[in-house]
Amino acid sequence: MKKIIELIKSEITEAFIKSGYDEKYGMVTLSNRPDLCQYQCNGALAAAKEYKKAPIMIANEVVELLKTNAMFQDITAIMPGFINIILSKEFLAEYLSDEIKAEKFGLEAPEKVKTIVIDYGGPNVAKPLHVGHLRSAIIGESIKRIGKYVGHNMIGDVHLGDWGLQMGLIITELKKRQPELVYFDESFEGEYPVEAPFTISELEEIYPAANAYSKEHEDYKEEAKMATFYLQNGRRGYVALWNHILNVSVNDLKKNYEKLNVSFELWKKESDAQPYVADMVEYLKSNGFAKLSEGALVVDVSEESDTKEIPPCILLKSDGATLYSTTDLATIIERMKLFKPDAITYVVDKRQELHFNQVFRTAKKTKIVDDNVKLTFLGFGTMNGKDGKPFKTRDGGVLRLETLIQNVSDAVYEKIMSNREMEEAEAKEIANIVGLSALKYGDLSNQAPKDYVFDIDRFTSFEGDTGPYILYTIVRIKSILNKYQETISNETVNIEGVIPSSSESETSLMLELAKFNDIILNAFDENAPHRICQYIYDVANAFNKFYHENKIIAEEDKVKQTSWINLITLAKDILNTCIDILGFEAPERM
């Protein structure tokens, strides 16, 4: 079924055409003055210039044709030329009744199913996830889920960092600590052990120790560079160690991402792109795209329209070493070969914008991707502490992500136990569910590019624009529906949809629920989970106002009561769908 705003626009546009004006002036938007009307059309103001007429005259002509239209309760031309629209209660009830019956609340399948790769996550192996990994993970997961719900083929790729100097540092440190390990015996020709010679905890300690030591000992750093070189050139023992590092790290990463309710279709690595590098470099050189500059191989990506200098994209350093730009371009080649995507979206720290601008320009200029493949950089801002600086532990260290998740769950648990009597086990289970909503909603309700302050007290509040408030609303609706089921008798009237509203609060709730398809499609088009957060907050507010003004269970008019039950069931289903898209769920009770 069509979006409600499209149905309104269709009627308005037809009236403009019948009045002798171009169809482009029939655009309809949500009213910016909801106290005056529900929707509005400002097309007469723009048409006035083309047709050299007073805008109010044009608006009056259009309105005159629509006054008897059953879609509208009231449609009025207002100076200097606005058209204010209030929908009829019958039309709104019919639209919601159709929404209730339809799959996905009437969301139409896309004309063309697109394949879209979402690059999010991006942790380095051998390191624990920390707060800096939070935004990429949950924004990327949400965008992927929005696309899947809309009907596209979404492929999430974690894109692990596993091929740089960090690998050489770990191998060198292991050799320093355990030189007797068989991996360092170049004459060894047998099978290497199945078990790794380290645990995840030991591995997470080894890298920072090696990194710190290398900064003070140049010979050690050179040894690590050579270890990296040997690894990348296939030395058996080093490759075996690298596989151990990967296996131990990935198993741990999967556990931590699972706590965030984040998953990936692909666990691809930086190293997976390496087989494509040599051919790519040869292609770029032989076709005249790449040239030497001060010993480095670069691609000029500047354009005449640039208002500031865009440096060339470096493919190989003067010593022949590759960079992230090399790997990212080779990864695009791999993705095009494996999936032939219509689009690739990168959910990355916004400080990487220049890098990806260079990579995208190179990919387009050199025809690594066709012009019709959309490359998108979705840069996100920083999660800051109350001091306005990037979030840190009390002693100034980087906070582990699993610690942050636990801190939020603990804060919710304390609030639950201070307000109600509940078994400890149940309270902790609910706290984990509600805590995740607090964390995710607190992040996703902000526009991705903006920095925001992480305020655990505000995020875990059960009131206001928070995840727990949304969940509390869903649980409240579930409770009403359960009570209703207990009171059902032979007097119950069966109606499939809803009847025209009988109060302002009911109309407001119906209007919010009618926006669902429009909100989801806009969120998809704009890569904007925050739009869904704002929407469910509006739905929750509209429901709670309706709930406080109407005694649903005590209502004696059974037709009205059944309509209300259908209405709030739709509200529950839409809220549940939205929070699933955002990556969290509601408990049965709170």
XYZ file of C-alpha atoms in Angstrom, residues 154-484:
331
model
C 22.310 -6.302 2.901
C 25.768 -7.752 3.539
C 27.532 -6.691 6.734
C 31.330 -7.044 6.759
C 33.378 -6.647 9.955
C 36.588 -6.008 7.905
C 39.187 -7.001 10.497
C 42.610 -5.377 10.653
C 45.005 -8.337 10.604
C 47.865 -7.613 8.204
C 49.959 -4.738 9.469
C 52.938 -4.188 11.742
C 50.898 -5.260 14.765
C 51.208 -8.877 13.582
C 54.983 -8.548 13.355
C 55.108 -7.002 16.832
C 53.125 -9.878 18.353
C 55.273 -12.513 16.628
C 58.475 -10.763 17.709
C 57.286 -10.496 21.316
C 56.292 -14.162 21.344
C 59.740 -15.101 20.035
C 61.334 -13.001 22.752
C 59.264 -14.677 25.482
C 59.129 -18.249 24.137
C 61.985 -18.735 21.638
C 61.646 -22.524 21.981
C 58.252 -22.550 20.224
C 58.304 -24.704 17.107
C 56.974 -21.813 14.984
C 60.411 -20.161 15.103
C 62.292 -23.267 13.919
C 62.763 -22.703 10.179
C 63.836 -26.335 9.677
C 60.568 -27.695 11.107
C 58.529 -29.520 8.438
C 55.812 -31.215 10.492
C 52.287 -30.175 11.468
C 52.008 -27.231 13.822
C 49.972 -27.578 17.064
C 46.207 -27.138 16.844
C 46.052 -25.245 20.128
C 47.292 -21.651 20.257
C 50.299 -20.990 22.527
C 48.380 -18.167 24.225
C 44.929 -17.247 25.555
C 42.965 -14.149 24.564
C 43.953 -12.480 27.843
C 47.645 -13.150 27.197
C 47.296 -11.974 23.599
C 45.658 -8.718 24.689
C 48.619 -8.081 27.010
C 51.281 -9.022 24.452
C 50.481 -6.410 21.797
C 50.553 -3.259 23.982
C 53.736 -4.506 25.662
C 55.381 -5.099 22.272
C 54.179 -1.773 20.911
C 55.506 0.157 23.893
C 58.863 -1.670 23.795
C 59.273 -1.005 20.063
C 59.009 2.734 20.585
C 62.090 2.701 22.783
C 64.124 0.022 20.987
C 64.729 0.615 17.290
C 66.342 -2.791 16.741
C 63.225 -4.493 18.153
C 61.008 -2.439 15.856
C 63.129 -3.414 12.842
C 62.853 -7.052 13.853
C 59.057 -6.659 13.995
C 59.052 -5.122 10.511
C 61.037 -8.092 9.221
C 58.615 -10.487 10.949
C 55.758 -8.677 9.195
C 57.608 -9.040 5.882
C 58.214 -12.762 6.443
C 54.561 -13.280 7.399
C 53.295 -11.452 4.320
C 55.628 -13.538 2.183
C 54.394 -16.823 3.573
C 56.891 -18.127 6.174
C 55.171 -21.267 7.456
C 55.683 -20.801 11.186
C 54.607 -17.161 11.112
C 51.502 -17.949 9.055
C 50.606 -20.663 11.588
C 50.966 -18.159 14.450
C 48.924 -15.607 12.510
C 46.132 -18.169 12.143
C 46.223 -18.801 15.894
C 45.991 -15.054 16.544
C 43.008 -14.813 14.195
C 41.140 -17.773 15.668
C 41.583 -16.696 19.283
C 40.706 -13.056 18.489
C 37.675 -13.749 16.310
C 36.135 -16.112 18.864
C 36.432 -13.400 21.500
C 35.165 -10.661 19.173
C 32.093 -12.705 18.284
C 31.218 -13.091 21.981
C 31.476 -9.352 22.566
C 29.550 -8.387 19.448
C 26.862 -10.878 20.483
C 26.437 -8.975 23.751
C 25.681 -5.908 21.602
C 23.251 -7.906 19.443
C 25.482 -7.152 16.465
C 26.295 -9.726 13.807
C 28.093 -9.846 10.460
C 27.409 -11.823 7.312
C 31.120 -11.640 6.514
C 34.167 -11.932 8.749
C 36.510 -10.709 6.044
C 39.988 -9.445 6.860
C 42.415 -6.899 5.495
C 44.586 -9.825 4.402
C 41.791 -11.166 2.168
C 42.422 -8.252 -0.186
C 46.150 -8.994 -0.578
C 45.771 -11.406 -3.550
C 44.215 -8.545 -5.536
C 46.906 -5.938 -4.836
C 49.564 -6.921 -7.401
C 47.130 -7.130 -10.334
C 45.452 -3.902 -9.255
C 48.750 -2.012 -9.126
C 49.741 -3.375 -12.540
C 46.361 -2.365 -13.989
C 46.640 1.171 -12.634
C 50.217 1.539 -13.919
C 49.624 0.077 -17.372
C 46.527 2.211 -17.950
C 48.304 5.413 -16.981
C 46.311 6.053 -13.808
C 49.242 5.658 -11.404
C 52.523 7.548 -11.564
C 55.665 7.938 -9.466
C 55.899 10.962 -7.198
C 58.958 11.339 -4.935
C 59.430 7.577 -5.185
C 55.864 6.692 -4.216
C 53.237 5.334 -6.614
C 50.204 7.628 -6.537
C 46.924 8.388 -8.324
C 46.014 12.038 -8.805
C 42.422 12.491 -7.589
C 42.137 16.278 -7.690
C 39.220 17.797 -9.578
C 38.715 21.242 -11.079
C 35.743 21.894 -8.817
C 37.773 21.339 -5.626
C 37.763 24.337 -3.295
C 40.651 22.922 -1.274
C 43.587 20.720 -2.143
C 42.932 16.970 -2.203
C 46.259 15.101 -1.958
C 46.927 12.202 -4.338
C 45.976 8.677 -3.254
C 49.173 6.779 -2.379
C 49.214 3.153 -3.542
C 52.795 2.172 -2.675
C 55.333 3.966 -0.526
C 58.844 4.575 -1.857
C 59.992 1.298 -0.236
C 57.186 -0.609 -1.968
C 55.059 -1.001 1.160
C 51.272 -0.898 0.849
C 48.978 1.395 2.852
C 45.365 1.389 3.980
C 44.408 3.083 0.708
C 45.946 0.138 -1.198
C 44.076 -2.399 0.895
C 40.779 -0.494 0.761
C 40.923 -0.280 -3.035
C 41.775 -3.977 -3.310
C 38.882 -4.740 -0.943
C 36.522 -2.862 -3.264
C 37.793 -5.011 -6.148
C 37.161 -8.154 -4.078
C 33.645 -7.011 -3.166
C 32.800 -6.169 -6.778
C 34.024 -9.598 -7.865
C 32.232 -11.561 -5.143
C 28.953 -9.671 -4.748
C 28.556 -7.152 -7.615
C 27.006 -4.686 -5.153
C 24.908 -1.693 -6.152
C 26.360 0.226 -3.219
C 29.043 0.021 -0.543
C 28.595 2.021 2.654
C 31.414 2.621 5.126
C 30.483 3.360 8.740
C 33.707 4.891 10.017
C 34.991 7.651 12.305
C 34.322 10.969 10.545
C 38.012 11.875 10.880
C 38.659 9.355 8.079
C 36.687 11.409 5.551
C 39.696 12.584 3.509
C 41.062 9.046 3.248
C 37.791 7.651 1.919
C 37.317 10.626 -0.390
C 40.666 9.733 -1.974
C 39.796 6.021 -2.164
C 36.337 6.654 -3.679
C 37.703 9.072 -6.255
C 40.406 6.608 -7.233
C 37.882 3.773 -7.549
C 35.627 5.882 -9.795
C 38.376 7.497 -11.875
C 40.095 4.181 -12.611
C 36.829 2.310 -13.295
C 37.429 -0.109 -10.427
C 33.712 0.514 -9.879
C 31.136 1.653 -12.425
C 29.590 5.095 -12.183
C 26.279 3.572 -11.075
C 27.819 1.930 -7.968
C 27.179 4.180 -4.995
C 30.082 4.586 -2.544
C 29.024 6.211 0.723
C 31.122 7.433 3.628
C 29.007 7.639 6.777
C 31.308 9.318 9.254
C 30.268 9.252 12.892
C 31.190 11.598 15.707
C 32.783 10.876 19.065
C 31.135 9.533 22.197
C 32.318 11.906 24.915
C 32.243 11.946 28.696
C 30.513 14.672 30.698
C 33.724 16.694 30.448
C 33.181 16.932 26.688
C 36.271 14.840 25.931
C 36.401 11.333 24.409
C 35.070 8.796 26.906
C 37.761 7.391 29.208
C 38.037 5.356 32.393
C 38.517 7.201 35.681
C 42.271 6.696 35.471
C 42.355 8.012 31.898
C 42.539 4.667 30.100
C 40.405 3.423 27.219
C 37.275 1.704 28.536
C 36.653 -1.838 27.301
C 33.328 -2.232 25.550
C 32.234 -5.185 27.676
C 32.877 -3.039 30.775
C 30.727 -0.232 29.397
C 27.884 -2.658 28.640
C 28.126 -4.091 32.159
C 28.169 -0.609 33.736
C 24.949 0.326 31.951
C 23.242 -2.956 32.907
C 24.323 -2.475 36.541
C 22.839 1.046 36.575
C 19.514 -0.276 35.262
C 19.577 -3.148 37.790
C 19.963 -0.703 40.680
C 16.977 1.327 39.450
C 14.833 -1.784 39.075
C 15.640 -3.056 42.577
C 15.116 0.355 44.188
C 11.615 0.752 42.706
C 10.044 -2.697 42.900
C 10.313 -6.121 44.483
C 11.699 -8.709 42.103
C 13.813 -11.835 42.214
C 17.480 -11.010 41.711
C 17.904 -13.350 38.729
C 14.894 -11.914 36.921
C 15.981 -8.348 37.691
C 19.436 -8.993 36.231
C 17.962 -10.572 33.099
C 15.665 -7.580 32.588
C 18.512 -5.176 33.375
C 20.618 -6.694 30.579
C 17.776 -6.252 28.077
C 16.902 -2.728 29.210
C 20.568 -1.756 29.556
C 21.211 -2.617 25.919
C 18.257 -0.454 24.897
C 19.663 2.412 26.966
C 23.080 2.100 25.335
C 21.862 1.712 21.761
C 19.036 4.241 21.860
C 21.285 6.745 23.643
C 23.698 6.507 20.724
C 21.336 6.038 17.766
C 18.993 8.867 18.759
C 21.796 11.267 17.807
C 22.578 12.067 14.189
C 25.569 9.881 13.311
C 28.031 12.676 12.384
C 27.483 14.535 15.654
C 29.513 14.094 18.824
C 27.420 13.386 21.912
C 27.839 13.141 25.667
C 27.406 9.700 27.201
C 25.329 10.314 30.328
C 24.580 6.999 32.018
C 22.018 8.536 34.402
C 20.024 10.105 31.566
C 20.312 7.127 29.226
C 19.037 4.671 31.858
C 16.108 6.860 32.943
C 12.651 5.336 32.553
C 11.289 8.762 31.625
C 11.994 11.059 28.691
C 13.624 10.364 25.346
C 15.382 7.123 26.326
C 15.464 3.443 25.434
C 13.998 2.341 28.799
C 11.033 4.706 28.283
C 10.299 3.114 24.906
C 10.499 -0.383 26.411
C 8.323 0.656 29.362
C 5.669 1.802 26.890
C 5.751 -1.541 25.055
C 5.508 -3.453 28.333
C 2.560 -1.258 29.376
C 0.722 -2.099 26.125
C 1.453 -5.817 26.664
C 0.004 -5.568 30.160
C -3.215 -3.950 28.876
C -3.592 -6.605 26.187
C -3.068 -9.388 28.739
C -5.746 -7.881 31.016
C -8.078 -7.560 28.055
